[in-house]
């Protein structure tokens, strides 16, 4: 047996993943255990913090002891980072990060006593991202593109995965970074850096990309050699920084739109270069920028590749899995691509029922759970849906989801109120895979909700809650063979309404990670206007009066 524990801890979204003999047995983000969104602050001072609970759970899930681990693969290589100078306060304490990463063996031995820490392997940050895409994808060969804020000295990797080997063809060095520019604009617009970039993407669809288009084109461009430049921009000269408590107006949306469209154009240029260099017909993507589903959709529609596959945990959390896969591959192990993102914690029926009994809540066990939930949804209910193992990555994919009826336009406001979200934030549909092409344009299988598609005009009126202002929707296609219970629920909803689409958003409230345990699901259910909770095979109903 060869067991590899992958660890991401260096910047944000700490996570752990366990790959044994090439099989991914477990992968989870620390925030689901600690209940602290994104796990920790993305500052050098926190680089020592390991995803202790996620690591321990991975071992427990597989029935392993720390001494059974052959390799710990850590997704950052301090040898690639600039050496710390005599004063660690230089350069925003960057040297402290490197020093902490060198101390990881000591921190690991405290967290997991018995672990053979001499078997720690540092994996270059972007190689870890790349492996989470090309090794984890269900394609034997691919071009691979990684874009994020930063790794050790770069913000990008372009390469090719073939015959079990990753060839790195391009790596754009810092300070040029598309991810950091997106973070800058995120902070400038009053959102949380390294966290709320998807809000900028949502705001962009309301804006005019031409207003600041030339400014972004002047400063951001592909360089024709697989890389790009991002010259410093004075954002305040374009738009005053957003003040707390102020609303978002046209000029903010225009800035977001200018940035978003330029990002898409540069990604297309990078993809064309990669396709010409590799001749591959599939591209796999990872890095936080690959969570930009609007850019992904444009790459799929206009780019040179026949297929685009995106790692569902494309942000730094996914580097735990990628580091483990890279280390396993280096040892000659063939990794099996996971066929699901549901790699986190799951609960036996008995465990769930014990939680319900402890809460002394009335509950039932319907013979047809999918039908019971579909009836409630069609009748206007908001449903908490807690099934199977939790998702690895930021999207709820039918395991820790809040569901409602897409026919009712008011459900957008209801969901945003439950979740305490801004009014411009869209909610997304899940759809039966076989019905998706008749409802949305240009559909390819999209089980991880990482692409947007235009809603066909004849369907806009039928599913108004999920149609974004620009006529698109960020869809999850559900293949009943992969997700039988979610598929059965969608089919049951279609039998009742004629609509094979249900609204799916993550099961959490504002600022909190998704619920992970049955208890957290009950707490979230009790704290907001959620009408019904499908907790494993059991159903709890909100009683009025
Ligand atoms: Fe990263």
Coordinates of C-alpha atoms and ligand atoms in Angstrom, one line a residue:
X1 CA 0.0 0.0 0.0
X2 CA 1.2 3.5 -0.8
X3 CA -0.7 6.3 1.1
X4 CA -0.1 9.9 0.2
X5 CA -1.6 12.7 2.3
X6 CA -1.9 16.0 0.4
X7 CA -1.9 19.2 2.4
X8 CA -2.7 22.8 1.4
X9 CA -1.9 25.3 4.1
X10 CA 0.3 28.1 2.7
X11 CA -2.1 30.9 1.6
X12 CA -5.8 30.2 2.1
X13 CA -8.5 27.5 1.9
X14 CA -6.5 24.9 3.9
X15 CA -7.5 21.4 3.0
X16 CA -6.3 17.8 3.1
X17 CA -6.7 14.9 0.7
X18 CA -5.8 11.2 0.9
X19 CA -4.7 9.2 -2.2
X20 CA -4.0 5.5 -1.5
X21 CA -2.7 3.3 -4.3
X22 CA -3.8 6.0 -6.8
X23 CA -7.4 6.1 -5.5
X24 CA -8.7 9.3 -4.0
X25 CA -10.3 8.2 -0.7
X26 CA -11.0 11.5 0.9
X27 CA -10.6 15.3 0.4
X28 CA -12.0 18.0 2.6
X29 CA -11.5 21.7 3.4
X30 CA -10.6 22.7 6.9
X31 CA -13.4 25.3 7.0
X32 CA -16.0 22.6 7.1
X33 CA -14.6 21.4 10.4
X34 CA -13.5 24.7 12.0
X35 CA -16.6 26.6 10.7
X36 CA -14.3 29.5 9.8
X37 CA -15.0 30.5 6.2
X38 CA -11.8 29.9 4.0
X39 CA -10.1 28.4 7.0
X40 CA -7.8 31.3 7.9
X41 CA -6.6 34.7 6.9
X42 CA -4.3 34.7 3.8
X43 CA -1.4 36.3 5.5
X44 CA 2.2 35.2 6.1
X45 CA 1.6 35.0 9.9
X46 CA -0.9 32.2 9.4
X47 CA 1.2 30.0 7.1
X48 CA 2.1 27.7 10.0
X49 CA -1.6 26.7 10.5
X50 CA -2.2 23.2 9.2
X51 CA -5.7 21.8 8.3
X52 CA -5.4 19.6 11.4
X53 CA -9.0 18.4 11.5
X54 CA -9.2 17.7 7.8
X55 CA -6.0 15.7 7.9
X56 CA -7.1 13.7 10.9
X57 CA -10.5 13.0 9.4
X58 CA -8.9 11.8 6.1
X59 CA -6.9 9.2 8.1
X60 CA -9.8 8.2 10.2
X61 CA -12.0 7.8 7.1
X62 CA -9.5 5.4 5.6
X63 CA -8.8 3.6 8.9
X64 CA -5.1 4.7 8.8
X65 CA -2.8 5.7 11.6
X66 CA -0.3 8.6 11.0
X67 CA 2.5 6.0 10.8
X68 CA 0.8 4.4 7.8
X69 CA 1.3 7.5 5.7
X70 CA 4.2 7.1 3.2
X71 CA 4.3 10.7 1.9
X72 CA 2.9 14.0 3.0
X73 CA 2.8 16.2 -0.1
X74 CA 2.7 19.9 0.7
X75 CA 1.5 22.2 -2.1
X76 CA 4.3 24.9 -1.9
X77 CA 8.0 24.5 -2.3
X78 CA 10.1 26.9 -0.2
X79 CA 13.2 26.1 -2.3
X80 CA 11.5 27.9 -5.2
X81 CA 10.5 31.0 -3.1
X82 CA 13.0 33.9 -2.8
X83 CA 15.2 33.1 0.2
X84 CA 14.3 35.1 3.3
X85 CA 16.6 38.1 3.9
X86 CA 18.0 39.0 7.3
X87 CA 14.8 41.0 8.2
X88 CA 11.6 38.9 7.9
X89 CA 9.5 42.1 8.0
X90 CA 10.7 43.0 4.5
X91 CA 8.3 42.7 1.6
X92 CA 5.2 42.3 3.8
X93 CA 6.8 39.6 6.0
X94 CA 7.1 37.3 3.0
X95 CA 10.2 35.7 4.5
X96 CA 8.2 34.6 7.4
X97 CA 6.0 32.6 5.1
X98 CA 9.0 30.8 3.7
X99 CA 10.4 30.1 7.2
X100 CA 7.1 28.7 8.4
X101 CA 6.8 26.4 5.4
X102 CA 10.3 25.1 6.2
X103 CA 9.1 24.3 9.7
X104 CA 6.2 22.2 8.4
X105 CA 7.7 18.9 9.6
X106 CA 7.7 20.2 13.2
X107 CA 4.1 21.4 13.0
X108 CA 3.1 18.1 11.4
X109 CA 4.6 16.0 14.1
X110 CA 2.6 18.0 16.7
X111 CA -0.6 17.7 14.7
X112 CA -0.3 14.0 13.8
X113 CA 2.0 12.3 16.4
X114 CA 3.6 9.2 14.8
X115 CA 3.8 10.7 11.3
X116 CA 7.1 10.1 9.7
X117 CA 7.8 13.7 8.9
X118 CA 11.1 13.0 7.1
X119 CA 8.8 11.8 4.3
X120 CA 7.5 15.3 3.6
X121 CA 7.6 16.3 0.0
X122 CA 7.2 19.9 -1.1
X123 CA 5.3 20.1 -4.4
X124 CA 5.6 23.4 -6.4
X125 CA 2.3 25.2 -6.0
X126 CA 1.4 25.4 -9.6
X127 CA 2.4 21.8 -10.3
X128 CA -0.1 20.9 -7.5
X129 CA -2.8 23.0 -9.2
X130 CA -1.9 21.4 -12.5
X131 CA -2.1 17.9 -11.2
X132 CA -5.5 18.6 -9.7
X133 CA -6.6 19.4 -13.2
X134 CA -4.8 17.1 -15.6
X135 CA -4.4 14.0 -13.4
X136 CA -7.9 14.3 -11.8
X137 CA -9.6 14.8 -15.1
X138 CA -11.2 11.9 -17.0
X139 CA -8.9 12.5 -20.0
X140 CA -5.7 10.6 -20.6
X141 CA -3.9 13.6 -22.2
X142 CA -4.5 17.3 -22.1
X143 CA -3.1 20.8 -22.3
X144 CA -3.3 22.2 -18.8
X145 CA -3.6 25.9 -17.8
X146 CA -3.3 27.1 -14.2
X147 CA -4.1 30.7 -13.3
X148 CA -4.2 32.0 -9.7
X149 CA -3.1 34.9 -7.5
X150 CA 0.4 33.6 -6.9
X151 CA 2.5 30.6 -6.0
X152 CA 6.2 30.7 -5.0
X153 CA 7.4 33.1 -7.8
X154 CA 4.8 32.7 -10.6
X155 CA 1.0 33.1 -11.1
X156 CA 0.5 30.8 -14.0
X157 CA 1.5 27.5 -15.6
X158 CA 0.9 26.3 -19.1
X159 CA 1.7 22.7 -19.8
X160 CA 1.0 19.4 -21.3
X161 CA 0.0 16.1 -19.6
X162 CA 0.8 13.0 -21.5
X163 CA 2.0 9.5 -20.6
X164 CA 2.0 10.2 -16.9
X165 CA 4.3 13.2 -17.2
X166 CA 3.6 16.9 -16.9
X167 CA 5.7 19.1 -19.1
X168 CA 5.7 22.7 -18.1
X169 CA 5.8 24.9 -21.2
X170 CA 5.3 28.3 -19.7
X171 CA 5.2 29.9 -16.3
X172 CA 4.5 33.6 -15.9
X173 CA 6.5 35.1 -13.1
X174 CA 5.3 37.6 -10.5
X175 CA 4.5 40.5 -10.2
X176 CA 2.4 39.8 -13.3
X177 CA -0.7 38.1 -12.0
X178 CA -4.3 37.9 -13.4
X179 CA -5.5 36.6 -10.1
X180 CA -3.9 39.4 -8.1
X181 CA -5.4 42.0 -10.4
X182 CA -8.8 40.4 -10.0
X183 CA -8.2 40.5 -6.2
X184 CA -7.2 44.2 -6.4
X185 CA -10.5 45.1 -8.2
X186 CA -12.4 42.9 -5.7
X187 CA -11.0 44.9 -2.8
X188 CA -11.4 48.2 -4.7
X189 CA -15.1 47.5 -5.1
X190 CA -15.6 46.9 -1.4
X191 CA -15.6 43.1 -1.4
X192 CA -13.3 40.7 0.5
X193 CA -10.1 39.9 -1.3
X194 CA -9.3 36.2 -2.0
X195 CA -12.9 35.4 -1.2
X196 CA -15.4 37.5 -3.1
X197 CA -14.0 37.5 -6.6
X198 CA -17.2 35.7 -7.8
X199 CA -19.2 38.7 -6.7
X200 CA -17.2 40.9 -9.1
X201 CA -17.9 38.4 -11.8
X202 CA -21.6 38.6 -11.0
X203 CA -21.5 42.4 -10.9
X204 CA -19.7 42.5 -14.3
X205 CA -22.8 41.2 -16.1
X206 CA -24.6 44.5 -15.2
X207 CA -21.8 46.7 -16.6
X208 CA -20.6 48.1 -19.9
X209 CA -17.2 46.5 -20.6
X210 CA -16.2 49.3 -23.1
X211 CA -16.2 52.1 -20.6
X212 CA -12.9 51.0 -19.1
X213 CA -12.0 48.5 -21.8
X214 CA -9.1 50.4 -23.2
X215 CA -7.6 51.0 -19.8
X216 CA -7.5 47.3 -19.1
X217 CA -6.2 46.5 -22.6
X218 CA -3.4 48.9 -22.2
X219 CA -2.3 47.3 -18.9
X220 CA -3.1 43.6 -19.4
X221 CA -2.0 41.5 -22.4
X222 CA -0.8 38.1 -23.5
X223 CA 2.8 38.3 -24.6
X224 CA 2.8 35.7 -27.4
X225 CA 5.2 33.3 -25.5
X226 CA 2.6 31.6 -23.4
X227 CA 2.7 34.3 -20.7
X228 CA 1.3 37.8 -20.1
X229 CA 1.9 41.2 -18.6
X230 CA -0.2 42.9 -15.9
X231 CA 1.1 46.4 -15.5
X232 CA 0.2 48.3 -12.3
X233 CA -3.1 50.1 -12.6
X234 CA -4.3 53.1 -10.7
X235 CA -7.9 51.8 -10.2
X236 CA -8.8 54.9 -8.1
X237 CA -8.1 57.1 -11.1
X238 CA -10.8 55.1 -13.0
X239 CA -13.4 54.6 -10.2
X240 CA -13.2 55.9 -6.6
X241 CA -12.9 53.0 -4.1
X242 CA -16.2 51.7 -2.9
X243 CA -17.0 52.9 0.6
X244 CA -18.6 50.5 3.2
X245 CA -22.4 50.9 3.3
X246 CA -22.5 52.5 -0.2
X247 CA -24.5 50.7 -2.9
X248 CA -23.1 49.5 -6.1
X249 CA -23.9 51.7 -9.1
X250 CA -23.2 51.6 -12.8
X251 CA -19.6 52.8 -12.6
X252 CA -18.7 49.9 -10.3
X253 CA -20.3 47.4 -12.6
X254 CA -18.5 49.0 -15.6
X255 CA -15.2 48.5 -13.9
X256 CA -16.0 44.9 -13.1
X257 CA -17.1 44.4 -16.7
X258 CA -14.0 45.9 -18.2
X259 CA -11.8 43.6 -16.0
X260 CA -13.9 40.5 -16.7
X261 CA -13.9 40.9 -20.5
X262 CA -10.1 41.6 -20.6
X263 CA -9.5 38.5 -18.4
X264 CA -11.6 36.4 -20.9
X265 CA -9.6 37.8 -23.8
X266 CA -6.2 37.0 -22.3
X267 CA -7.4 33.5 -21.3
X268 CA -8.4 32.9 -24.9
X269 CA -4.9 34.1 -26.1
X270 CA -3.2 31.8 -23.6
X271 CA -5.4 28.9 -24.7
X272 CA -4.6 29.5 -28.3
X273 CA -0.9 29.5 -27.6
X274 CA -1.2 26.3 -25.6
X275 CA -3.2 24.5 -28.3
X276 CA -0.7 25.5 -31.0
X277 CA 2.2 24.2 -28.8
X278 CA 0.6 21.0 -27.7
X279 CA -1.9 20.0 -30.5
X280 CA -4.2 18.7 -27.8
X281 CA -7.9 18.8 -28.2
X282 CA -8.7 18.9 -24.4
X283 CA -7.7 21.6 -21.9
X284 CA -7.9 21.1 -18.2
X285 CA -7.9 24.1 -15.8
X286 CA -7.2 24.8 -12.2
X287 CA -6.2 27.8 -10.0
X288 CA -8.6 30.2 -8.5
X289 CA -9.2 32.0 -11.8
X290 CA -10.6 28.8 -13.1
X291 CA -13.6 29.2 -10.8
X292 CA -14.6 32.1 -13.1
X293 CA -17.5 30.3 -14.9
X294 CA -18.2 33.1 -17.3
X295 CA -14.6 33.0 -18.6
X296 CA -14.7 29.2 -18.7
X297 CA -17.9 29.3 -20.8
X298 CA -16.3 31.7 -23.2
X299 CA -13.2 29.5 -23.5
X300 CA -15.4 26.5 -24.2
X301 CA -17.5 28.5 -26.8
X302 CA -14.7 30.4 -28.6
X303 CA -11.5 28.7 -27.7
X304 CA -9.5 26.2 -29.7
X305 CA -10.2 23.2 -27.6
X306 CA -13.0 20.6 -28.1
X307 CA -13.3 20.0 -24.4
X308 CA -12.7 22.1 -21.3
X309 CA -12.5 20.3 -18.0
X310 CA -12.2 22.3 -14.7
X311 CA -11.2 20.9 -11.4
X312 CA -14.2 21.5 -9.1
X313 CA -11.9 22.5 -6.2
X314 CA -10.0 24.8 -8.5
X315 CA -8.9 27.2 -5.8
X316 CA -6.1 26.5 -3.4
X317 CA -8.1 23.8 -1.5
X318 CA -7.7 21.7 -4.6
X319 CA -3.9 21.8 -4.3
X320 CA -4.1 19.3 -1.5
X321 CA -5.5 16.7 -3.9
X322 CA -3.1 17.9 -6.7
X323 CA 0.0 17.7 -4.5
X324 CA -1.0 14.1 -3.4
X325 CA -1.6 13.1 -7.0
X326 CA 1.7 14.7 -8.2
X327 CA 3.6 12.8 -5.5
X328 CA 1.8 9.6 -6.2
X329 CA 2.5 10.0 -10.0
X330 CA 6.2 10.6 -9.3
X331 CA 6.3 7.2 -7.5
X332 CA 5.0 5.6 -10.6
X333 CA 1.4 5.1 -9.3
X334 CA -1.4 5.6 -11.9
X335 CA -4.1 7.8 -10.3
X336 CA -7.7 7.0 -11.0
X337 CA -9.7 10.2 -11.7
X338 CA -12.3 10.7 -9.0
X339 CA -15.8 10.5 -10.6
X340 CA -17.3 12.9 -8.0
X341 CA -16.6 16.0 -6.0
X342 CA -18.3 14.3 -3.0
X343 CA -15.1 13.4 -1.2
X344 CA -15.9 14.8 2.2
X345 CA -17.7 13.6 5.3
X346 CA -20.8 11.4 5.1
X347 CA -23.1 10.0 7.8
X348 CA -24.8 6.7 8.4
X349 CA -28.6 6.6 8.8
X350 CA -28.2 5.6 12.5
X351 CA -26.0 8.6 13.1
X352 CA -28.4 11.0 11.5
X353 CA -31.4 9.5 13.3
X354 CA -29.6 9.9 16.6
X355 CA -29.1 13.6 16.0
X356 CA -32.9 13.9 15.2
X357 CA -33.8 12.1 18.4
X358 CA -31.4 14.2 20.5
X359 CA -33.1 17.3 19.1
X360 CA -36.6 15.8 20.0
X361 CA -37.9 17.0 16.7
X362 CA -40.8 15.3 14.9
X363 CA -39.5 13.6 11.7
X364 CA -40.7 11.1 9.2
X365 CA -39.0 8.6 6.9
X366 CA -40.9 8.8 3.6
X367 CA -41.0 5.8 1.3
X368 CA -40.4 8.1 -1.7
X369 CA -38.0 10.8 -0.5
X370 CA -37.4 12.2 -4.0
X371 CA -41.2 12.5 -4.5
X372 CA -41.8 14.0 -1.1
X373 CA -39.2 16.7 -1.7
X374 CA -40.5 17.4 -5.3
X375 CA -44.0 17.9 -4.0
X376 CA -42.8 20.3 -1.4
X377 CA -40.7 22.2 -3.9
X378 CA -43.6 22.4 -6.4
X379 CA -45.8 23.7 -3.6
X380 CA -43.4 26.6 -3.0
X381 CA -41.1 25.2 -0.2
X382 CA -37.5 26.0 0.3
X383 CA -35.8 22.7 1.0
X384 CA -32.6 21.9 2.9
X385 CA -31.0 18.9 1.1
X386 CA -28.4 17.0 3.0
X387 CA -27.4 13.8 1.3
X388 CA -24.3 11.6 1.0
X389 CA -20.7 12.9 1.4
X390 CA -20.0 16.7 1.3
X391 CA -18.5 18.4 -1.6
X392 CA -14.8 19.2 -2.0
X393 CA -14.6 22.8 -3.5
X394 CA -16.8 25.8 -3.2
X395 CA -19.9 24.6 -5.0
X396 CA -22.9 22.7 -3.5
X397 CA -23.6 20.0 -6.0
X398 CA -26.6 18.3 -4.5
X399 CA -25.1 17.0 -1.3
X400 CA -25.3 20.1 0.9
X401 CA -27.8 22.2 -1.0
X402 CA -30.7 24.5 -0.6
X403 CA -33.4 23.9 -3.2
X404 CA -36.5 25.7 -4.5
X405 CA -38.8 26.1 -7.5
X406 CA -37.2 28.0 -10.5
X407 CA -40.7 28.9 -11.8
X408 CA -41.3 31.4 -9.1
X409 CA -39.3 34.7 -9.7
X410 CA -39.7 35.7 -6.1
X411 CA -37.5 32.7 -5.1
X412 CA -34.4 34.7 -6.1
X413 CA -35.1 37.2 -3.4
X414 CA -36.2 34.5 -0.9
X415 CA -32.9 32.6 -1.3
X416 CA -30.8 35.8 -1.2
X417 CA -32.6 36.8 2.0
X418 CA -32.0 33.4 3.7
X419 CA -28.4 33.6 2.7
X420 CA -27.9 37.3 3.4
X421 CA -26.5 38.0 -0.1
X422 CA -26.4 41.1 -2.3
X423 CA -29.4 41.6 -4.5
X424 CA -27.3 41.3 -7.7
X425 CA -26.2 37.7 -6.9
X426 CA -27.9 35.1 -9.1
X427 CA -29.0 31.6 -8.1
X428 CA -28.2 28.6 -10.2
X429 CA -30.2 25.7 -11.6
X430 CA -29.5 22.0 -11.6
X431 CA -30.9 20.2 -14.6
X432 CA -31.3 16.7 -15.8
X433 CA -28.3 16.1 -18.1
X434 CA -30.5 14.6 -20.9
X435 CA -32.9 17.6 -20.9
X436 CA -30.2 20.3 -20.6
X437 CA -29.6 20.9 -24.4
X438 CA -33.2 21.8 -25.0
X439 CA -33.2 24.4 -22.2
X440 CA -29.7 25.9 -22.5
X441 CA -27.4 26.8 -25.4
X442 CA -24.1 25.0 -26.0
X443 CA -24.3 22.5 -23.1
X444 CA -21.5 20.1 -22.4
X445 CA -21.7 17.9 -19.3
X446 CA -21.2 20.3 -16.5
X447 CA -21.5 18.3 -13.3
X448 CA -19.5 20.8 -11.2
X449 CA -21.3 24.0 -12.0
X450 CA -18.3 25.8 -13.6
X451 CA -19.8 27.1 -16.8
X452 CA -22.6 29.6 -17.7
X453 CA -24.9 29.0 -20.6
X454 CA -27.6 31.1 -22.3
X455 CA -31.1 30.1 -21.4
X456 CA -33.1 29.5 -24.6
X457 CA -35.7 32.2 -25.1
X458 CA -38.6 29.8 -24.9
X459 CA -37.5 28.8 -21.4
X460 CA -36.7 32.2 -19.9
X461 CA -40.3 32.7 -18.8
X462 CA -40.6 29.2 -17.5
X463 CA -37.6 29.3 -15.1
X464 CA -37.3 33.0 -14.3
X465 CA -35.7 32.6 -10.8
X466 CA -32.4 31.3 -12.4
X467 CA -32.1 33.5 -15.4
X468 CA -29.4 36.1 -14.8
X469 CA -29.7 39.7 -16.0
X470 CA -27.6 38.8 -19.1
X471 CA -29.9 35.8 -20.0
X472 CA -27.5 33.2 -18.8
X473 CA -27.5 30.6 -16.0
X474 CA -24.7 28.8 -14.2
X475 CA -25.9 25.3 -14.6
X476 CA -25.1 21.9 -13.0
X477 CA -26.0 19.0 -15.2
X478 CA -27.1 15.9 -13.3
X479 CA -26.5 12.5 -14.8
X480 CA -28.8 10.1 -13.0
X481 CA -26.3 7.3 -13.3
X482 CA -23.8 9.4 -11.2
X483 CA -26.3 11.0 -8.8
X484 CA -29.3 8.7 -8.6
X485 CA -31.1 10.4 -5.7
X486 CA -30.7 14.0 -7.1
X487 CA -31.7 12.6 -10.5
X488 CA -34.8 11.0 -9.0
X489 CA -35.7 14.2 -7.3
X490 CA -35.4 16.2 -10.5
X491 CA -37.5 13.6 -12.4
X492 CA -40.1 13.7 -9.7
X493 CA -40.2 17.5 -9.9
X494 CA -40.5 17.3 -13.7
X495 CA -43.5 14.9 -13.4
X496 CA -45.3 17.4 -11.2
X497 CA -44.4 20.6 -13.1
X498 CA -43.1 19.7 -16.5
X499 CA -39.8 21.4 -15.6
X500 CA -36.6 19.3 -15.2
X501 CA -34.9 22.1 -13.4
X502 CA -34.5 23.0 -9.7
X503 CA -32.8 25.9 -8.0
X504 CA -29.6 24.7 -6.2
X505 CA -27.5 26.9 -3.9
X506 CA -25.2 26.1 -1.1
X507 CA -26.7 25.1 2.3
X508 CA -25.3 27.8 4.5
X509 CA -26.0 31.4 5.6
X510 CA -24.0 34.5 5.0
X511 CA -20.3 34.3 6.0
X512 CA -20.5 30.7 7.1
X513 CA -19.1 27.6 5.4
X514 CA -21.5 25.1 4.0
X515 CA -23.1 22.8 6.6
X516 CA -21.1 19.6 6.9
X517 CA -22.7 17.6 9.7
X518 CA -26.4 16.7 10.5
X519 CA -26.3 19.0 13.5
X520 CA -25.2 21.9 11.5
X521 CA -27.9 21.2 8.9
X522 CA -30.5 21.2 11.7
X523 CA -29.1 24.5 13.1
X524 CA -29.2 26.2 9.7
X525 CA -32.7 24.8 9.1
X526 CA -33.9 26.2 12.4
X527 CA -32.3 29.6 11.9
X528 CA -34.0 30.7 8.7
X529 CA -37.2 30.3 6.7
X530 CA -36.4 26.8 5.3
X531 CA -39.6 24.8 5.1
X532 CA -38.4 21.3 4.9
X533 CA -35.2 19.5 5.6
X534 CA -34.3 16.3 3.8
X535 CA -31.6 14.9 6.2
X536 CA -30.5 11.6 4.7
X537 CA -33.6 9.4 4.4
X538 CA -35.5 11.5 7.0
X539 CA -37.7 14.6 6.5
X540 CA -38.2 17.4 9.1
X541 CA -41.0 19.9 8.4
X542 CA -41.3 23.4 9.7
X543 CA -44.6 23.7 11.5
X544 CA -46.3 27.0 11.6
X545 CA -47.9 28.5 14.7
Ligands
LIG1 FE1 -3.1 28.9 -5.9

